[in-house]
Coordinates of C-alpha atoms and ligand atoms in Angstrom, one line a residue:
X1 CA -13.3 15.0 -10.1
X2 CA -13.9 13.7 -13.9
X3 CA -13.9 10.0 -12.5
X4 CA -17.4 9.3 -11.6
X5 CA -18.7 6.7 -13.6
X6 CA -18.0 2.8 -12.6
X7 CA -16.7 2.2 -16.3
X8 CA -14.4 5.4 -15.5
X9 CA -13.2 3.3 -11.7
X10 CA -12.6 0.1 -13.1
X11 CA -9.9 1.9 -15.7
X12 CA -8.8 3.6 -12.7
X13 CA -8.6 -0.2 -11.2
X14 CA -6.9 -1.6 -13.9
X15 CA -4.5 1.7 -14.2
X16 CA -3.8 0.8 -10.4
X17 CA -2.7 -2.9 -11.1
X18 CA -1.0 -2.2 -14.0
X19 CA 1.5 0.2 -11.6
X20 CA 1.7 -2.1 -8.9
X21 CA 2.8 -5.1 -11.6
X22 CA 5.4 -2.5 -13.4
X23 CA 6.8 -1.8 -9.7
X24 CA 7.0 -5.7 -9.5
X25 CA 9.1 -6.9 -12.4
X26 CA 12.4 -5.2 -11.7
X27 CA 12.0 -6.6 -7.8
X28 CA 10.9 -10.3 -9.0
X29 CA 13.9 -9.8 -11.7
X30 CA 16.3 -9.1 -8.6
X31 CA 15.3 -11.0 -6.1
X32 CA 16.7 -14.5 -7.4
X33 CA 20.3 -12.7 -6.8
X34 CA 19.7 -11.9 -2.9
X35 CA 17.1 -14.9 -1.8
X36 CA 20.1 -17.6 -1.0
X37 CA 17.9 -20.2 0.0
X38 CA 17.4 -23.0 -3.3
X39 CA 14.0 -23.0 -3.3
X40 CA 13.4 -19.3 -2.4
X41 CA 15.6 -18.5 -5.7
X42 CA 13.1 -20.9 -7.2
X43 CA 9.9 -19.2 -6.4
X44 CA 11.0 -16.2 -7.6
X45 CA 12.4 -17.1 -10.5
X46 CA 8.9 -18.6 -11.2
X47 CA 7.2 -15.5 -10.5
X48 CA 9.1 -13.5 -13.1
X49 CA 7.2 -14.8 -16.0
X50 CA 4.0 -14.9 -14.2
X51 CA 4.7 -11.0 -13.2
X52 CA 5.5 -10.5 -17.3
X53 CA 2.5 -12.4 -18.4
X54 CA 0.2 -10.4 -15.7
X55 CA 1.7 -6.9 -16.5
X56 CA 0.9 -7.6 -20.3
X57 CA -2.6 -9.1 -20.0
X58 CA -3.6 -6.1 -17.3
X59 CA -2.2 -3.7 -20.1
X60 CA -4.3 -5.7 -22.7
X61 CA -7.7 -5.8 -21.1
X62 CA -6.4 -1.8 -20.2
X63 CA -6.2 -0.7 -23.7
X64 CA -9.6 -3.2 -24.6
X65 CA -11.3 -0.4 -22.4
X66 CA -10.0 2.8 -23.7
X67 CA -7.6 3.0 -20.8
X68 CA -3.2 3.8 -21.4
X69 CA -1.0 2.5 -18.9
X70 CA 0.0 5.6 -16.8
X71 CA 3.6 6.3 -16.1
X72 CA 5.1 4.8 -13.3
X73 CA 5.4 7.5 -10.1
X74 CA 5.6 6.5 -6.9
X75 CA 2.6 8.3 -5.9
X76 CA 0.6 5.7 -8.1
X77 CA -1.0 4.6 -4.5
X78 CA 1.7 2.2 -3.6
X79 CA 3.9 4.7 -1.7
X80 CA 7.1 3.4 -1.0
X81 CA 6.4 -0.2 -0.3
X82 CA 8.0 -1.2 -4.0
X83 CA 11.1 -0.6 -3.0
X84 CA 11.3 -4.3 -1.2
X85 CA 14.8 -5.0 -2.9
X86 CA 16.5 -2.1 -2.3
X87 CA 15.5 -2.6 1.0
X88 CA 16.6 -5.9 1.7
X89 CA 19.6 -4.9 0.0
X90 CA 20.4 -2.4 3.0
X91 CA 19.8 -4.8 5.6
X92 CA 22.5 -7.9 7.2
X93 CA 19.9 -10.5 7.2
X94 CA 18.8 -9.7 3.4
X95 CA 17.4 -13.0 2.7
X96 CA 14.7 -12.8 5.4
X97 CA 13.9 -9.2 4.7
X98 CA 13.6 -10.0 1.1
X99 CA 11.2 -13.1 1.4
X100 CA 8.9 -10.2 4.5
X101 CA 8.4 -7.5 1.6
X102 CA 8.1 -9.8 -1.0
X103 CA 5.2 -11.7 0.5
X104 CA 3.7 -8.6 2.1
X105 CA 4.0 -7.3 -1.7
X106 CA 2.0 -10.2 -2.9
X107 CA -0.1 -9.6 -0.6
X108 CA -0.5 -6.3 -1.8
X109 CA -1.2 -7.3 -5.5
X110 CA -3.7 -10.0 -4.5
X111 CA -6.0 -7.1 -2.5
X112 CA -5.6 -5.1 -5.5
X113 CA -7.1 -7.5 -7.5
X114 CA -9.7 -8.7 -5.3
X115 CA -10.5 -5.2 -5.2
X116 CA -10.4 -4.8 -9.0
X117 CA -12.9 -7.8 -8.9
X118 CA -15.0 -6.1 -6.7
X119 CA -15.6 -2.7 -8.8
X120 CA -15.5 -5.0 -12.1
X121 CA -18.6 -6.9 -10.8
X122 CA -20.4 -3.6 -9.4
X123 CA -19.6 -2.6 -12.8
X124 CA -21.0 -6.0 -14.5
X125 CA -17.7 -6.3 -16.4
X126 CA -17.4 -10.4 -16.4
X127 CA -14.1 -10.1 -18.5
X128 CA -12.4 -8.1 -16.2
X129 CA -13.7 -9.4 -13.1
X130 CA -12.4 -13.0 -14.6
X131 CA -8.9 -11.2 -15.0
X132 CA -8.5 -10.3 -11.7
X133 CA -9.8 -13.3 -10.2
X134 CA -7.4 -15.5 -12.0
X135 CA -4.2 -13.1 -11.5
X136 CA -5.1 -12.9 -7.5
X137 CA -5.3 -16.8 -7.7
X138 CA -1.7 -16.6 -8.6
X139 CA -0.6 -14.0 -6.8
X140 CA -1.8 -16.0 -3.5
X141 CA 0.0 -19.2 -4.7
X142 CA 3.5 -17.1 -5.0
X143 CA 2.7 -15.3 -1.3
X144 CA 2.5 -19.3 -0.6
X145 CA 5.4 -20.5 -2.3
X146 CA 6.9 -17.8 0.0
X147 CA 5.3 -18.6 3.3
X148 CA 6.5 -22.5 2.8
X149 CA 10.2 -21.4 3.5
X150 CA 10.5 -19.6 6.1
X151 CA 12.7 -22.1 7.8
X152 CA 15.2 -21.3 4.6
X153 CA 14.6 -17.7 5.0
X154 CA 16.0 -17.9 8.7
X155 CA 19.3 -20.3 7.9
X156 CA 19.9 -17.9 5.0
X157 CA 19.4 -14.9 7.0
X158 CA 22.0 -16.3 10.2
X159 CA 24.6 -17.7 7.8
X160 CA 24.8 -14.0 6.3
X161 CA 25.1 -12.5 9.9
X162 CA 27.1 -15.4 11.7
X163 CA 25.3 -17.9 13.6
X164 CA 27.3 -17.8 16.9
X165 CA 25.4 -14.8 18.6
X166 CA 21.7 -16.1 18.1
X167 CA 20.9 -14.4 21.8
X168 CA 21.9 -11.2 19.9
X169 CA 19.9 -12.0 16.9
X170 CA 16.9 -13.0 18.6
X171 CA 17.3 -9.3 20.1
X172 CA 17.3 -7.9 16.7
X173 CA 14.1 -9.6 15.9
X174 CA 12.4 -8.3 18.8
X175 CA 13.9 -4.5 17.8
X176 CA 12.5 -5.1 14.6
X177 CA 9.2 -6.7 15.4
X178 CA 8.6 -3.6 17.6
X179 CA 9.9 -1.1 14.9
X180 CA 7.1 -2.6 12.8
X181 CA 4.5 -2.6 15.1
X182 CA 5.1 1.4 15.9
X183 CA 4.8 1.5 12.3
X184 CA 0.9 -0.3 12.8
X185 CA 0.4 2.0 15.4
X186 CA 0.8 4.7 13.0
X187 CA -1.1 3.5 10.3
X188 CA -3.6 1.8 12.3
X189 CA -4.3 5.4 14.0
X190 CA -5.0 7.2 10.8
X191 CA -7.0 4.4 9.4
X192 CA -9.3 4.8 12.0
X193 CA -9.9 8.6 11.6
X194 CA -10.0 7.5 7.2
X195 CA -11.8 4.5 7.0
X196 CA -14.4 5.3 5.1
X197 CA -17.0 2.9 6.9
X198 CA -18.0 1.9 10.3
X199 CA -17.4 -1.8 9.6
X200 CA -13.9 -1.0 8.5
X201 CA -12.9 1.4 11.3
X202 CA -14.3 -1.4 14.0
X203 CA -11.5 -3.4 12.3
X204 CA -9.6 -0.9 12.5
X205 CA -10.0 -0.1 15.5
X206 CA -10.3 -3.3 17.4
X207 CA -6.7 -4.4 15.5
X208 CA -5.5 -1.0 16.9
X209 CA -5.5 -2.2 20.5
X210 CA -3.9 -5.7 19.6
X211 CA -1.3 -3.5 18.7
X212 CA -0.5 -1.8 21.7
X213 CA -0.3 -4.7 23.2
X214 CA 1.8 -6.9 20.8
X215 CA 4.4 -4.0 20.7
X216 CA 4.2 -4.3 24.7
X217 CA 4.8 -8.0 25.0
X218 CA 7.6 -7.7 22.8
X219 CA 9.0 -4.9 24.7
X220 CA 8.6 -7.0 27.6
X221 CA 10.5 -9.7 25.9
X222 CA 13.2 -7.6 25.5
X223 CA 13.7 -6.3 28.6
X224 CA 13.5 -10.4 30.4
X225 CA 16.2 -11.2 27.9
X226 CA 18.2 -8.4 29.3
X227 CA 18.7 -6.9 25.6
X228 CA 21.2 -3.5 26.1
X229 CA 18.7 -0.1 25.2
X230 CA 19.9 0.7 22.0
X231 CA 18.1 -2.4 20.3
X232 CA 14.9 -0.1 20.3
X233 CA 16.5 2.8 18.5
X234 CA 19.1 0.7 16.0
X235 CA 15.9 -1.3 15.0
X236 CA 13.4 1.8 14.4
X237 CA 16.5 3.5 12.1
X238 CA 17.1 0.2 10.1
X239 CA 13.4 0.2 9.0
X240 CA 13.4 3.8 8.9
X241 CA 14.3 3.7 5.1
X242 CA 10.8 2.7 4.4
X243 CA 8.0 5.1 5.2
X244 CA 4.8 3.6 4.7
X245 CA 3.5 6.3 5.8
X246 CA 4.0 7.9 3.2
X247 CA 0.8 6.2 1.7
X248 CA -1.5 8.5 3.4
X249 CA -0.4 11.6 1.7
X250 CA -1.1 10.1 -1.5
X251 CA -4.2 8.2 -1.0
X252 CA -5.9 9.9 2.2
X253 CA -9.7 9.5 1.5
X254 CA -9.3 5.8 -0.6
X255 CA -11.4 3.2 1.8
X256 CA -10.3 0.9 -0.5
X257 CA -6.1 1.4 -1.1
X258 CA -6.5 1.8 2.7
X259 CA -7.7 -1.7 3.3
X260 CA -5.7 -3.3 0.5
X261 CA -2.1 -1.6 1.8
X262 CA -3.3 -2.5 5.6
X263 CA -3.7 -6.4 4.5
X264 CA -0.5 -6.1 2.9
X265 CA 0.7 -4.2 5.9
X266 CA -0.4 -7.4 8.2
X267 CA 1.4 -10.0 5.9
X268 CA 4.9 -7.8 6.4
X269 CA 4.1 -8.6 10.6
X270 CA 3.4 -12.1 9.8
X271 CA 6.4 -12.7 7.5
X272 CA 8.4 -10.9 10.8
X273 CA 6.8 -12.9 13.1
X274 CA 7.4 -16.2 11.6
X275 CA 10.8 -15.7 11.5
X276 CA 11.3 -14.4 14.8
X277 CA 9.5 -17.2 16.4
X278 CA 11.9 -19.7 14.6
X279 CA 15.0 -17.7 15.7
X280 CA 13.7 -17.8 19.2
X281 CA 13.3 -21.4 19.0
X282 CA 16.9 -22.0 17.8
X283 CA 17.7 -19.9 20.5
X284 CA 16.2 -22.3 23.1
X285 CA 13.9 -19.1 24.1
X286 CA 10.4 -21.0 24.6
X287 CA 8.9 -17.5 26.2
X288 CA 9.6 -15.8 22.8
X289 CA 8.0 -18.4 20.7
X290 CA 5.3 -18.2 22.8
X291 CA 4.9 -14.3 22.2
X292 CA 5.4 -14.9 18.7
X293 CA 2.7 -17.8 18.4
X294 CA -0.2 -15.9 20.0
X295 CA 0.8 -12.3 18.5
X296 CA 0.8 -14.4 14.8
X297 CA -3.2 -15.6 15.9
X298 CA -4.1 -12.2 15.6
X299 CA -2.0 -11.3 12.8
X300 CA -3.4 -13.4 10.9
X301 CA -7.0 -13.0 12.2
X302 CA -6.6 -8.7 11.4
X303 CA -5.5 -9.8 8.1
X304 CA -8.6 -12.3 7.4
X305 CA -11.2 -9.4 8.6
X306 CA -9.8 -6.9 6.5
X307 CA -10.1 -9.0 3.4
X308 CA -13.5 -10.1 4.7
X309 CA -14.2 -6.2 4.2
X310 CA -13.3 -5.5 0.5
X311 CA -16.4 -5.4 -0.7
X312 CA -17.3 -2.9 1.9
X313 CA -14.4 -1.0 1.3
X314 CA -15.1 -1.0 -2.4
X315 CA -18.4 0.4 -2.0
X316 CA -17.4 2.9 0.6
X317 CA -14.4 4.2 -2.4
X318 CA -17.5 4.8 -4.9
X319 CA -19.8 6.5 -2.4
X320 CA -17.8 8.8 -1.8
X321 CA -16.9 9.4 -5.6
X322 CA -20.3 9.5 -5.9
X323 CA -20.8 6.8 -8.2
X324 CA -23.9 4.6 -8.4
X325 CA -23.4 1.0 -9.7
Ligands
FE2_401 FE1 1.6 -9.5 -10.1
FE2_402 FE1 3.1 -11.0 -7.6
FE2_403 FE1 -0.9 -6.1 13.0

């Protein structure tokens, strides 16, 4: 361990965004082709130059510091989740996958730079710490350009599978929304053991249970609609070409990647769950939307008390590097 100085962490910080914006531009740069919907197409194509203009000044403020852009690998600490388009690609309803990742990637980027802002002020580095906060500011208005088209996302997304079955894709939804949350579960149960801090690992924890019981009501919404057995299975091998999982090898004692990828991990539920509530409303199934409405509550509230615990996860990532800011 050579990295123990906060000067040495924010580079580190900065070498970290930098990845995570390289990873973006060839996924911003696609996505226009597979988003359908008008003005989905358009808040993509309005993030590309914003993704340039961040991956150049990142780079800039990099080199200002002494710091070289490393090499893109996917062990960088994003794990797999870059792969958003290829994803999407793979899937029948690739508009609504596309616009999930995409604003559970933004989501990603914006903890990464609230947590670059975070070791950047330990570190009294104003430039930097200006940097970030600026970038996050746009990376939360793109997640919101996103999240106001979810409505587009759906038509897109049942025009591309045929409309005339909606009781079957509602199904789908549920089989996905539970194939995500066994994904939580699984993420959720190693964060707790990896936190890094007991403030973090309550979260953890407490979101933990939620869990069980979201992927229960959902299972129970499947089984009052009658869905056929297989949904389960079909669901859990469609997402199985993402591992996020895979994360944990690569970062397993980072309090702070953990919290970052886990708030990113939330805003891929919510992106599911907003669609699935508005397919079960087309589909005249008021129970679902229900389900959907009060798992999205807690979504959303996870989400809100991770972020509320940056700071502490920053600090807990340079304890335990033994750095002293
Ligand atoms: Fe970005
Ligand atoms: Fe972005
Ligand atoms: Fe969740």
């Amino acid at each position: 361990m050579t990295d123990r100085t906060i000067q040495e962490q924010i580079v580190k910080y900065l070498g970290d965004v930098h990845a995570i914006e390289q990873q973006a531009l060839p996924q911003v740069r696609a996505a226009p082709k597979l988003a359908v919907d008008p003005a989905l197409v358009d808040a993509f194509e309005r993030h590309i130059g914003e993704t340039e203009s961040q991956e150049r000044r990142v780079r800039e403020r990099l080199e200002e510091l002494g710091g070289s852009p490393s090499k893109v690998k996917d062990a960088a600490g994003t794990g797999s989740a870059p792969a958003f388009v290829l994803f999407a690609r793979s899937q029948p309803d690739t508009p609504g996958k596309l616009v999930a990742h995409a604003y559970s990637y933004e989501h990603l980027e914006l903890a990464a730079y609230e947590l670059l802002s975070g070791v950047a002020d330990r570190g009294n580095d104003g430039d930097t710490a200006t940097l970030a906060t600026a970038i996050a500011a746009e990376e939360r208005e793109m997640a919101e350009r996103l999240a106001a088209n979810w409505e587009g996302a759906v038509t897109a997304s049942l025009e591309a599978v045929g409309r005339d079955d909606l009781d079957e894709q509602l199904n789908k939804y549920l089989g996905d929304a539970h194939a995500i949350e066994a994904q939580a579960l699984q993420m959720l149960e190693k964060a707790v053991k990896v936190g890094g801090d007991s403030q973090l690992v309550e979260a953890y924890s407490e979101h933990l249970e939620e869990t069980k019981a979201h992927q229960g009501r959902v299972e129970a919404r499947l089984e009052a609609r009658g869905a056929k057995p297989n949904v389960l299975k079909d669901a859990a091998m469609r997402l199985g070409a993402i591992n996020w999982g895979a994360f944990f090898a690569a970062q397993p004692d980072n309090p702070a990647k953990l919290a970052g990828f886990a708030f990113a991990f939330e805003h891929l539920e919510i992106a599911g769950y907003e669609q699935l509530r508005r397919v079960a409303e087309r589909a005249g199934d008021e129970d679902t939307v229900r389900a959907a409405d009060s798992i999205l509550l807690e979504e959303r509230a996870a989400a809100e008390s991770l972020q509320g615990e940056f700071d502490t996860a920053v600090r807990a990532s340079l304890e335990a590097l033994g750095v002293v800011a």
